[in-house]
Coordinates of C-alpha atoms in Angstrom, one line a residue:
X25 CA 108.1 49.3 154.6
X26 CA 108.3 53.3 154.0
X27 CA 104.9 54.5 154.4
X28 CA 103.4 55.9 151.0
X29 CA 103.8 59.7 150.0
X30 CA 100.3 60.0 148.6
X31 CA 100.9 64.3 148.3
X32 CA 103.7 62.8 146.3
X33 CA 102.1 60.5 144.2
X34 CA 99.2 62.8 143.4
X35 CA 101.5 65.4 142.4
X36 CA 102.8 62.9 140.0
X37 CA 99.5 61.9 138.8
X38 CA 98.3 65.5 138.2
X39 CA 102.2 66.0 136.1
X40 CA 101.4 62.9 134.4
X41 CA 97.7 63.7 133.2
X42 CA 98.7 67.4 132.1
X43 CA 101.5 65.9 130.1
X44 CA 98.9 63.3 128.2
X45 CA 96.7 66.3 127.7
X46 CA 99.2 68.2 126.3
X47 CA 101.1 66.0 124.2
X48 CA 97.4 64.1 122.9
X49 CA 96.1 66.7 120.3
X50 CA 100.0 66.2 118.8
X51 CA 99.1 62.4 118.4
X52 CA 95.9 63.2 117.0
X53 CA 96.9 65.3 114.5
X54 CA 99.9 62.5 113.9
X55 CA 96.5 59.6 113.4
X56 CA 94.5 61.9 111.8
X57 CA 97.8 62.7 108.9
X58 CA 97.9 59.1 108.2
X59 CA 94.6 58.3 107.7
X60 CA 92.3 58.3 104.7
X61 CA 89.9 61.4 104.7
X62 CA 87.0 59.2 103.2
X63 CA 87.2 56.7 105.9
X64 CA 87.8 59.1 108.9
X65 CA 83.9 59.8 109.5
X66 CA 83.7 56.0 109.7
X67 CA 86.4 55.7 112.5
X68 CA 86.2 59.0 114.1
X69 CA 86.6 57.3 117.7
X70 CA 89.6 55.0 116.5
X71 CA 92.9 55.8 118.5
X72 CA 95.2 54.6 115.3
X73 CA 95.0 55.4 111.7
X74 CA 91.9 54.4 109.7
X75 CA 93.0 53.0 106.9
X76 CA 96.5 54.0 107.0
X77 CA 98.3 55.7 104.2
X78 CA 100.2 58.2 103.2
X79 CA 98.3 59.9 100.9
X80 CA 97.8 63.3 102.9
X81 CA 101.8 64.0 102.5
X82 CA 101.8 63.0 98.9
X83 CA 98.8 65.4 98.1
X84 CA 100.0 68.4 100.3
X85 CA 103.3 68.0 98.3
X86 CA 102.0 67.9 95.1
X87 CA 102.9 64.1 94.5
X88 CA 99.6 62.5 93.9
X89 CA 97.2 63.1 91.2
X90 CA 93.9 64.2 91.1
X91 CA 92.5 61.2 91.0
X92 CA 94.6 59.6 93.9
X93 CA 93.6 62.9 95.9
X94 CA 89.6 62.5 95.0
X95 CA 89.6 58.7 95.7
X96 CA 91.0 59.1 98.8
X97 CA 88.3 62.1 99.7
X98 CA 91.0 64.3 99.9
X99 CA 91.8 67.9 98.5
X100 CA 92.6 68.3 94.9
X101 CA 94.4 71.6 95.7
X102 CA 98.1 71.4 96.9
X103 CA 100.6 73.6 98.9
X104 CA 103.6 74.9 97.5
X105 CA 105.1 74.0 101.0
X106 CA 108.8 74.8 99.8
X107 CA 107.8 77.7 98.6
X108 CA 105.7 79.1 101.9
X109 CA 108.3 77.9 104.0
X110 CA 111.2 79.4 102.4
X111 CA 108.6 82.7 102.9
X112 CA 108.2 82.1 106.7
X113 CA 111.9 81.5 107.1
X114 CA 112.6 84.6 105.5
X115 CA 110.1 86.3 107.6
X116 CA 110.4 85.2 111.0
X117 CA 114.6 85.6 111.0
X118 CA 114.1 89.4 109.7
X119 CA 112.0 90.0 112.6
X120 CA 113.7 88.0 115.2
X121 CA 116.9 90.1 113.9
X122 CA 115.7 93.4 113.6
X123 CA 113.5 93.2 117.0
X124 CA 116.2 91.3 119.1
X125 CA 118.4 93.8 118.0
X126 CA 116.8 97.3 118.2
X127 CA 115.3 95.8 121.5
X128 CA 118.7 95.3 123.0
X129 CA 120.0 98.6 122.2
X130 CA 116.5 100.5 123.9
X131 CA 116.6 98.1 127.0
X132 CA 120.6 99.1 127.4
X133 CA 119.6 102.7 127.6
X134 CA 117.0 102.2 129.7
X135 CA 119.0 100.3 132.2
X136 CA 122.8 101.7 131.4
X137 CA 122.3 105.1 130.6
X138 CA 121.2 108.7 132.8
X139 CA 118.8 111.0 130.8
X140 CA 116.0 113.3 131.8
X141 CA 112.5 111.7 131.8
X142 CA 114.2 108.3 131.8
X143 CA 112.1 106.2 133.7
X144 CA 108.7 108.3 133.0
X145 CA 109.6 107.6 129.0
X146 CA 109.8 103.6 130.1
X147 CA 106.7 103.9 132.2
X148 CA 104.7 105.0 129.4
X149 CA 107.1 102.4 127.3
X150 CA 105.9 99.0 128.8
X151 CA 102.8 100.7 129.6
X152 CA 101.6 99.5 126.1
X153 CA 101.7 96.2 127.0
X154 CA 98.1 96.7 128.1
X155 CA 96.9 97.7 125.0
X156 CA 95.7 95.0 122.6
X157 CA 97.7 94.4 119.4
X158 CA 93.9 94.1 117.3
X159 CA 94.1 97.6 118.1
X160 CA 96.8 99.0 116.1
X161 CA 96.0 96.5 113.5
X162 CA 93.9 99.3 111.2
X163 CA 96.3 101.8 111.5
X164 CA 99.3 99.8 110.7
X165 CA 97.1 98.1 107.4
X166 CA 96.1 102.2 106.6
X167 CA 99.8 103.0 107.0
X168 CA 101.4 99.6 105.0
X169 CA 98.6 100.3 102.6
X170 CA 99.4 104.0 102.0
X171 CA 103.2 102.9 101.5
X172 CA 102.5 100.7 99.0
X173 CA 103.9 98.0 101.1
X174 CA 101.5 95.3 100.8
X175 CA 102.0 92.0 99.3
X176 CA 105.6 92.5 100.2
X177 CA 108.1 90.7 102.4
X178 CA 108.2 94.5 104.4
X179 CA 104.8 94.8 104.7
X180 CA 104.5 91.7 106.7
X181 CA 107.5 92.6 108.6
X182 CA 108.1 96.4 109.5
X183 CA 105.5 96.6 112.2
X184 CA 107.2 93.7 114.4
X185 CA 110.9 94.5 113.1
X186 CA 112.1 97.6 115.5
X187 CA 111.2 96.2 119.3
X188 CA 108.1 95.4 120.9
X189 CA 107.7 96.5 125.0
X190 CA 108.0 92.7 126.4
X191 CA 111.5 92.3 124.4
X192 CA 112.6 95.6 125.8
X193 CA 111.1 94.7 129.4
X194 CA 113.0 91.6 129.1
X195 CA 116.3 93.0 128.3
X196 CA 116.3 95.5 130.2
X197 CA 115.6 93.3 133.6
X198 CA 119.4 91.6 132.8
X199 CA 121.1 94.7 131.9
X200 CA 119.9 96.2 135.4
X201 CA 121.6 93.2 137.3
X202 CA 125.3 93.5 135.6
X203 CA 127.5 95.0 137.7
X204 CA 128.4 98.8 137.1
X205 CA 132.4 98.0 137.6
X206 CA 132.4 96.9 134.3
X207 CA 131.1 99.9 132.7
X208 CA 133.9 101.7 134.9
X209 CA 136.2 99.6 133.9
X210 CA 135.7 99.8 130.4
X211 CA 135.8 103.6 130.6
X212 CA 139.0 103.8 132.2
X213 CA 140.0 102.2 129.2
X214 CA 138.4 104.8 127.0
X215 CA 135.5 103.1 125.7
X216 CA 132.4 105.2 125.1
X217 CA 128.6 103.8 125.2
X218 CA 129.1 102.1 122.1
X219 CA 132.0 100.1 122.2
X220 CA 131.0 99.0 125.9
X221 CA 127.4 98.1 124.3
X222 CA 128.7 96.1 121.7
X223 CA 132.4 94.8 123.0
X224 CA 131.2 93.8 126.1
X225 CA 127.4 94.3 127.6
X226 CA 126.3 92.1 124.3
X227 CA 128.5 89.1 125.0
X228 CA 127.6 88.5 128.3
X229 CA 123.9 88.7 127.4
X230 CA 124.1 86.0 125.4
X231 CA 122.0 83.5 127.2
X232 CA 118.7 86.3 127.5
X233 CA 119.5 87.4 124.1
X234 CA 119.2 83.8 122.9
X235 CA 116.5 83.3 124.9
X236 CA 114.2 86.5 123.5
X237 CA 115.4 85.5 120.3
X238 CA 113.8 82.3 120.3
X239 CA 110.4 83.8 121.6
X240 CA 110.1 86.1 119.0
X241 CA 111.0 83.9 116.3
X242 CA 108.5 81.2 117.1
X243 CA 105.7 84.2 118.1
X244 CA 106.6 85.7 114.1
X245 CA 106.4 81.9 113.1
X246 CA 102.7 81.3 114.4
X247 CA 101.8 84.6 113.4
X248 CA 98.6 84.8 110.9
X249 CA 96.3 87.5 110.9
X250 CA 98.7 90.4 109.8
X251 CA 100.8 88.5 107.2
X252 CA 96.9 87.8 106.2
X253 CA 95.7 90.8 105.9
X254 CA 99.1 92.5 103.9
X255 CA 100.8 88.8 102.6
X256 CA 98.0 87.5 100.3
X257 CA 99.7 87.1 97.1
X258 CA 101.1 83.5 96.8
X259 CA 104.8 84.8 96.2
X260 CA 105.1 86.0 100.2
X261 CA 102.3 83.9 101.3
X262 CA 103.6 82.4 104.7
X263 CA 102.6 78.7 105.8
X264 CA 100.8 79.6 108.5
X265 CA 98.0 81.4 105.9
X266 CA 98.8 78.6 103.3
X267 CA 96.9 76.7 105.7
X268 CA 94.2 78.3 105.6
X269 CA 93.7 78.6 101.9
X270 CA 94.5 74.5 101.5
X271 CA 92.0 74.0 104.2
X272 CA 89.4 76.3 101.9
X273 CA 90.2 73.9 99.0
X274 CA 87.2 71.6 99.8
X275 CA 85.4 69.4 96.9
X276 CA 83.1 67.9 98.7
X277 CA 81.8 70.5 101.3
X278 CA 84.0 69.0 103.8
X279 CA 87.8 70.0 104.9
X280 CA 90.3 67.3 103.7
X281 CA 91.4 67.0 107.6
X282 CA 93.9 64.2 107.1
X283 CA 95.5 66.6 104.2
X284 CA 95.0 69.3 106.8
X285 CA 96.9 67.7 109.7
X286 CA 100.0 66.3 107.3
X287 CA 100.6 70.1 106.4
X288 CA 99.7 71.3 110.0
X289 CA 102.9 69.1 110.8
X290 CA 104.7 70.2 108.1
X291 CA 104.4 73.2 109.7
X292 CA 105.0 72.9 113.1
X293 CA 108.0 70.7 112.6
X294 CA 110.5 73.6 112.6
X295 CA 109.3 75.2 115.8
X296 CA 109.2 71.6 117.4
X297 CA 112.9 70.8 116.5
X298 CA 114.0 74.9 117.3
X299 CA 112.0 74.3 121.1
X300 CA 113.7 70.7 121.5
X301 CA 117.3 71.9 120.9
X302 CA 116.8 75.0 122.7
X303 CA 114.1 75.3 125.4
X304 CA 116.0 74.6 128.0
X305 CA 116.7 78.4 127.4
X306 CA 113.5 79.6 127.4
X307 CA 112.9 77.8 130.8
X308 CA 116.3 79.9 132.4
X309 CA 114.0 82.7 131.0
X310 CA 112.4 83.2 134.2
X311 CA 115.9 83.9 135.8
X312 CA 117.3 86.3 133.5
X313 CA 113.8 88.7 134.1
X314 CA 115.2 89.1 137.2
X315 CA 111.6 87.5 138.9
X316 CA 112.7 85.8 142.2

């Protein structure tokens, strides 16, 4: 009999426990959505629904009635979760296009290009990595404000939509590796900097590109403070801060959790189909930084 590999089998059991914790809190959010918010203080330790029903959906969607919502201890406010979603949509795929795009055209002349002060200019570039976004958060509000920008789908978008250091950083590392016979090749055939950008450094970038693309999108997705602080009027209110408003909608001093966690899904559910149909791209990620 082959001996046992016990480094082996703890490395499974270590892989298996981080993937219970991981994937638990999406069960419990799953239990707590199907459950009645009057009997969950009752059943707080149960691993399945208490009192199954699907009343949480029903009230976050508008279906039920005051008086279904209040009998089941729920919420008697509702989210318009069309309406925030079609506002997130709309705001995450301005900045994933704007950023991805601007971003690739900086990290190709950074990498591609020979001007003075090149590589001081992208010193100083990724450089603000280090400094913490709460920082420029006043300025940009003073700045939005002064514009007259806020409560407005640009507002919430212009100070993520031209490129951020990381995407640049990111780009840049896969423009660096692609062989400069190309770029001669192409000029032999009289393209200039643009054509070559476009024509042919852009389609074989597809996989990074695809890959930064889905990083900012679900980053813009999650986002909440700033489309807080410039999005509060209910026509560009986003779903991440429609949470936060349903969850204030308390009529008896406590949060309607089970109302919370069925809109909490509604929510996620995008980003969880977007990340199971393509995250085998942000996991190539790693390779196309150029980190060995």
């Amino acid at each position: 009999m082959a001996s046992i590999r016990w480094g082996r089998v703890a490395g499974w059991a270590v892989l298996v426990l981080v993937m219970v914790a991981t994937l638990f809190p999406f069960y419990w959010m799953l239990r707590t959505s199907f459950s009645s918010t009057r009997s969950l203080a009752a059943g707080a330790g149960d691993l399945l629904p208490v009192d199954f029903t699907l009343g949480a959906y029903r009230r976050v969607l508008g279906l039920s009635s005051t008086a279904e919502a209040v009998a089941e201890g729920g919420s008697t406010g509702t989210v318009d979760f069309w309406l925030y979603l079609r506002n997130s949509i709309v705001v995450a795929t301005t900045v994933t296009t704007g950023q991805v795009f601007f971003s690739s055209m900086a990290a190709y002349a950074f990498a591609r290009l020979r001007w003075p002060g090149r590589e001081a200019v992208f010193t100083i570039f990724v450089t603000a990595l280090m400094v913490p976004p709460i920082f420029t958060t006043l300025p940009n509000f003073v700045l939005i404000k002064d514009l007259g920008l806020l409560n407005t789908y640009l507002g919430i978008v212009l100070p993520h939509l031209l490129m951020t250091p990381f995407a640049v950083f990111f780009l840049r590392q896969f423009f660096l590796g692609i062989n400069a016979s190309v770029e001669e090749a192409a000029r032999l055939d009289g393209a200039g900097h643009v054509r070559t950008f476009f024509r042919i450094i852009l389609p074989m970038s597809k996989g990074p590109i695809s890959t930064l693309a889905i990083l900012v999108y679900i980053t813009s997705w999650n986002d909440y403070f700033w489309p807080l602080l410039v999005g509060k009027a209910e026509n560009v209110r986003v779903l991440t801060v429609a949470l936060g408003v349903f969850r204030s909608q308390t009529p008896q001093g406590s949060p309607d959790w089970a109302g919370l966690m069925a809109a909490t899904l509604f929510a996620a559910l995008p980003m969880i189909v977007l990340f199971a149909l393509l995250g085998r791209r942000v996991i190539d990620s790693i390779g196309y930084t150029g980190v060995k």
